[in-house]
Structure formats: structure tokens, C-alpha cells
PDB file of C-alpha atoms in Angstrom:
ATOM      1  CA  GLN A  13      -4.672  11.922  -9.512  1.00  0.00           C
ATOM      2  CA  VAL A  14      -4.479  10.289  -6.073  1.00  0.00           C
ATOM      3  CA  GLN A  15      -2.103   7.360  -5.764  1.00  0.00           C
ATOM      4  CA  LEU A  16      -0.347   5.440  -2.989  1.00  0.00           C
ATOM      5  CA  VAL A  17       2.618   3.208  -3.789  1.00  0.00           C
ATOM      6  CA  GLU A  18       3.986   0.670  -1.306  1.00  0.00           C
ATOM      7  CA  SER A  19       7.468  -0.776  -1.536  1.00  0.00           C
ATOM      8  CA  GLY A  20      10.089  -2.488   0.601  1.00  0.00           C
ATOM      9  CA  GLY A  21       8.643  -5.947   1.060  1.00  0.00           C
ATOM     10  CA  GLY A  22      10.574  -9.129   0.572  1.00  0.00           C
ATOM     11  CA  LEU A  23      11.812 -12.321   2.170  1.00  0.00           C
ATOM     12  CA  VAL A  24      13.415 -12.077   5.596  1.00  0.00           C
ATOM     13  CA  GLN A  25      14.453 -14.544   8.286  1.00  0.00           C
ATOM     14  CA  PRO A  26      12.666 -14.662  11.643  1.00  0.00           C
ATOM     15  CA  GLY A  27      14.144 -11.994  13.879  1.00  0.00           C
ATOM     16  CA  GLY A  28      15.072  -9.837  10.915  1.00  0.00           C
ATOM     17  CA  SER A  29      13.911  -6.372   9.908  1.00  0.00           C
ATOM     18  CA  LEU A  30      12.260  -4.629   6.977  1.00  0.00           C
ATOM     19  CA  ARG A  31      11.261  -1.054   6.263  1.00  0.00           C
ATOM     20  CA  LEU A  32       8.150  -0.547   4.177  1.00  0.00           C
ATOM     21  CA  SER A  33       7.488   2.708   2.350  1.00  0.00           C
ATOM     22  CA  CYS A  34       4.211   4.312   1.307  1.00  0.00           C
ATOM     23  CA  ALA A  35       4.716   7.197  -1.091  1.00  0.00           C
ATOM     24  CA  ALA A  36       1.819   9.516  -1.915  1.00  0.00           C
ATOM     25  CA  PHE A  37       1.333  11.186  -5.289  1.00  0.00           C
ATOM     26  CA  GLY A  38      -1.180  13.879  -6.144  1.00  0.00           C
ATOM     27  CA  PHE A  39      -1.995  14.904  -2.574  1.00  0.00           C
ATOM     28  CA  SER A  40      -0.385  15.605   0.776  1.00  0.00           C
ATOM     29  CA  LEU A  41      -0.396  12.945   3.477  1.00  0.00           C
ATOM     30  CA  ASP A  42      -0.478  15.787   6.005  1.00  0.00           C
ATOM     31  CA  ASP A  43      -4.213  16.129   5.331  1.00  0.00           C
ATOM     32  CA  TYR A  44      -5.129  12.554   6.255  1.00  0.00           C
ATOM     33  CA  ALA A  45      -4.874   9.757   8.717  1.00  0.00           C
ATOM     34  CA  ILE A  46      -2.596   7.042   7.331  1.00  0.00           C
ATOM     35  CA  GLY A  47      -2.818   3.337   8.014  1.00  0.00           C
ATOM     36  CA  TRP A  48      -0.816   0.201   7.404  1.00  0.00           C
ATOM     37  CA  PHE A  49      -2.838  -2.987   7.014  1.00  0.00           C
ATOM     38  CA  ARG A  50      -2.029  -6.572   6.200  1.00  0.00           C
ATOM     39  CA  GLN A  51      -3.827  -9.585   4.848  1.00  0.00           C
ATOM     40  CA  ALA A  52      -2.663 -13.175   5.037  1.00  0.00           C
ATOM     41  CA  PRO A  53      -4.237 -15.952   2.945  1.00  0.00           C
ATOM     42  CA  GLY A  54      -7.598 -16.983   4.373  1.00  0.00           C
ATOM     43  CA  LYS A  55      -7.665 -14.140   6.891  1.00  0.00           C
ATOM     44  CA  GLU A  56      -9.366 -10.769   7.131  1.00  0.00           C
ATOM     45  CA  ARG A  57      -7.471  -7.595   6.397  1.00  0.00           C
ATOM     46  CA  GLU A  58      -6.297  -6.221   9.733  1.00  0.00           C
ATOM     47  CA  GLY A  59      -4.950  -2.916  10.942  1.00  0.00           C
ATOM     48  CA  VAL A  60      -1.259  -2.965  11.820  1.00  0.00           C
ATOM     49  CA  SER A  61      -0.543   0.679  12.601  1.00  0.00           C
ATOM     50  CA  CYS A  62      -2.404   3.932  11.989  1.00  0.00           C
ATOM     51  CA  ILE A  63      -1.615   7.558  12.692  1.00  0.00           C
ATOM     52  CA  SER A  64      -3.341  10.920  12.531  1.00  0.00           C
ATOM     53  CA  THR A  65      -1.213  13.659  14.007  1.00  0.00           C
ATOM     54  CA  SER A  66      -4.031  16.215  13.770  1.00  0.00           C
ATOM     55  CA  VAL A  67      -5.916  14.445  16.565  1.00  0.00           C
ATOM     56  CA  GLY A  68      -2.944  12.845  18.292  1.00  0.00           C
ATOM     57  CA  PHE A  69      -4.027   9.340  17.331  1.00  0.00           C
ATOM     58  CA  THR A  70      -1.509   6.529  17.023  1.00  0.00           C
ATOM     59  CA  TYR A  71      -2.397   2.857  16.994  1.00  0.00           C
ATOM     60  CA  TYR A  72      -0.403  -0.356  16.963  1.00  0.00           C
ATOM     61  CA  ARG A  73      -1.899  -3.794  16.839  1.00  0.00           C
ATOM     62  CA  THR A  74      -1.136  -5.606  20.079  1.00  0.00           C
ATOM     63  CA  SER A  75       0.876  -8.294  18.321  1.00  0.00           C
ATOM     64  CA  VAL A  76       3.293  -5.722  16.827  1.00  0.00           C
ATOM     65  CA  LYS A  77       3.699  -3.320  19.754  1.00  0.00           C
ATOM     66  CA  GLY A  78       7.346  -2.793  20.560  1.00  0.00           C
ATOM     67  CA  ARG A  79       8.427  -4.309  17.240  1.00  0.00           C
ATOM     68  CA  PHE A  80       6.927  -2.014  14.577  1.00  0.00           C
ATOM     69  CA  THR A  81       7.108   1.768  14.285  1.00  0.00           C
ATOM     70  CA  ILE A  82       5.144   4.065  11.980  1.00  0.00           C
ATOM     71  CA  LEU A  83       7.085   7.118  10.783  1.00  0.00           C
ATOM     72  CA  ARG A  84       6.398  10.106   8.542  1.00  0.00           C
ATOM     73  CA  ASP A  85       8.744  12.078   6.332  1.00  0.00           C
ATOM     74  CA  ARG A  86       6.830  15.187   5.331  1.00  0.00           C
ATOM     75  CA  ALA A  87       9.528  16.356   2.936  1.00  0.00           C
ATOM     76  CA  LYS A  88       9.166  13.146   0.924  1.00  0.00           C
ATOM     77  CA  ASN A  89       5.392  12.841   1.426  1.00  0.00           C
ATOM     78  CA  THR A  90       6.075   9.283   2.531  1.00  0.00           C
ATOM     79  CA  VAL A  91       5.096   7.112   5.488  1.00  0.00           C
ATOM     80  CA  TYR A  92       7.232   4.201   6.641  1.00  0.00           C
ATOM     81  CA  LEU A  93       6.592   1.086   8.651  1.00  0.00           C
ATOM     82  CA  GLU A  94       9.760  -0.097  10.364  1.00  0.00           C
ATOM     83  CA  MET A  95       9.408  -3.741  11.288  1.00  0.00           C
ATOM     84  CA  ASN A  96      11.825  -5.417  13.678  1.00  0.00           C
ATOM     85  CA  SER A  97      11.999  -8.844  15.288  1.00  0.00           C
ATOM     86  CA  LEU A  98       9.857 -10.249  12.519  1.00  0.00           C
ATOM     87  CA  LYS A  99       7.953 -13.463  13.083  1.00  0.00           C
ATOM     88  CA  PRO A 100       6.502 -15.978  10.617  1.00  0.00           C
ATOM     89  CA  GLU A 101       3.009 -14.832  11.618  1.00  0.00           C
ATOM     90  CA  ASP A 102       3.852 -11.381  10.213  1.00  0.00           C
ATOM     91  CA  THR A 103       3.812 -12.907   6.730  1.00  0.00           C
ATOM     92  CA  ALA A 104       1.163 -11.111   4.659  1.00  0.00           C
ATOM     93  CA  VAL A 105       0.575  -8.601   1.925  1.00  0.00           C
ATOM     94  CA  TYR A 106       0.948  -5.157   3.471  1.00  0.00           C
ATOM     95  CA  TYR A 107      -1.094  -2.192   2.264  1.00  0.00           C
ATOM     96  CA  CYS A 108      -1.237   1.487   3.071  1.00  0.00           C
ATOM     97  CA  ALA A 109      -4.346   3.636   2.854  1.00  0.00           C
ATOM     98  CA  ILE A 110      -5.762   6.965   3.983  1.00  0.00           C
ATOM     99  CA  ALA A 111      -8.754   8.129   5.978  1.00  0.00           C
ATOM    100  CA  GLY A 112     -10.167  11.457   7.119  1.00  0.00           C
ATOM    101  CA  ARG A 113      -7.883  13.308   9.476  1.00  0.00           C
ATOM    102  CA  ALA A 114     -10.372  12.994  12.341  1.00  0.00           C
ATOM    103  CA  THR A 115     -10.194   9.193  12.204  1.00  0.00           C
ATOM    104  CA  MET A 116      -9.702   7.615  15.620  1.00  0.00           C
ATOM    105  CA  SER A 117      -9.647   3.960  14.642  1.00  0.00           C
ATOM    106  CA  CYS A 118      -7.514   1.599  12.585  1.00  0.00           C
ATOM    107  CA  SER A 119     -10.316  -0.295  10.885  1.00  0.00           C
ATOM    108  CA  ALA A 120     -10.063  -1.024   7.161  1.00  0.00           C
ATOM    109  CA  PRO A 121     -13.631   0.063   6.242  1.00  0.00           C
ATOM    110  CA  ASN A 122     -12.728   3.615   7.299  1.00  0.00           C
ATOM    111  CA  PHE A 123      -9.845   3.816   4.822  1.00  0.00           C
ATOM    112  CA  ARG A 124      -9.640   4.368   1.096  1.00  0.00           C
ATOM    113  CA  SER A 125      -7.217   4.940  -1.782  1.00  0.00           C
ATOM    114  CA  TRP A 126      -5.445   1.674  -1.136  1.00  0.00           C
ATOM    115  CA  GLY A 127      -2.030   1.008  -2.580  1.00  0.00           C
ATOM    116  CA  GLN A 128      -1.177  -2.102  -4.566  1.00  0.00           C
ATOM    117  CA  GLY A 129       0.354  -3.932  -1.614  1.00  0.00           C
ATOM    118  CA  THR A 130       3.808  -5.345  -0.968  1.00  0.00           C
ATOM    119  CA  GLN A 131       4.511  -8.937   0.049  1.00  0.00           C
ATOM    120  CA  VAL A 132       6.334  -9.616   3.309  1.00  0.00           C
ATOM    121  CA  THR A 133       7.450 -13.198   3.880  1.00  0.00           C
ATOM    122  CA  VAL A 134       9.138 -14.211   7.134  1.00  0.00           C
ATOM    123  CA  SER A 135      10.624 -17.673   6.872  1.00  0.00           C
ATOM    124  CA  SER A 136      13.733 -19.604   7.765  1.00  0.00           C
TER     125      SER A 136
END
């Protein structure tokens, strides 16, 4: 049974940090590309960061470059999104998902097995 579970969201002040977790159950994340996406009210779901080590692909959305980092812990079968210098415009529900290991884009239609999402709110 394939399942992804996101956690780590919450309320944080501008300039603060959060670490989101995406734990996989029933399969190994080593076999897939992994992506973090977000969706704010009234906006399209957008790719934040994606990675596929099998093809050396790593992507960060321009607006998060230098602030966010995607990390893998193979022993825990978990992927993290470390978010620093958070801004109010980062407020959204954040999701993780998987795609085929050959994936070379960070576009939501390519991904599947979405987690339930975790709310990130950046506000003073």
C-alpha cells in the first residue's frame, strides 16, 4: 500500500524557518523522483523543489532558490524540505509526490501518489 505523509507545517514569523517531512510507506523513495509542491488559495499548484538522483536532476523554483533545500534520508525513507528566510508569499498548503525516476521536470501533472498536505502560514 503506497502512502506519502507530510508533516512539519505550522505558523511562523517572516524570516523564520520550518522543516517539512515527507515519509514514504510501502515503497522506497530511492526508486522515484520526489517533488514538493504548494498551493495557495486561488492559485495553481506549483512546483517548489524536485529531485531525482538517478538522472542528476534537482530543481528549485526561482522564488525559493537560496532559501529552501531538498534533502533525503535513505535510512528513514524520508525527504525533507528545509525552508529558511520565510516570506508571507510562501504561505500555502505544501504537498509531496512522486514521479518516474527519469523525470526531468517539476510539473505537477507528472507526479502522483500525493500526500495529504501540510499547511505553512508565514505571518507576523
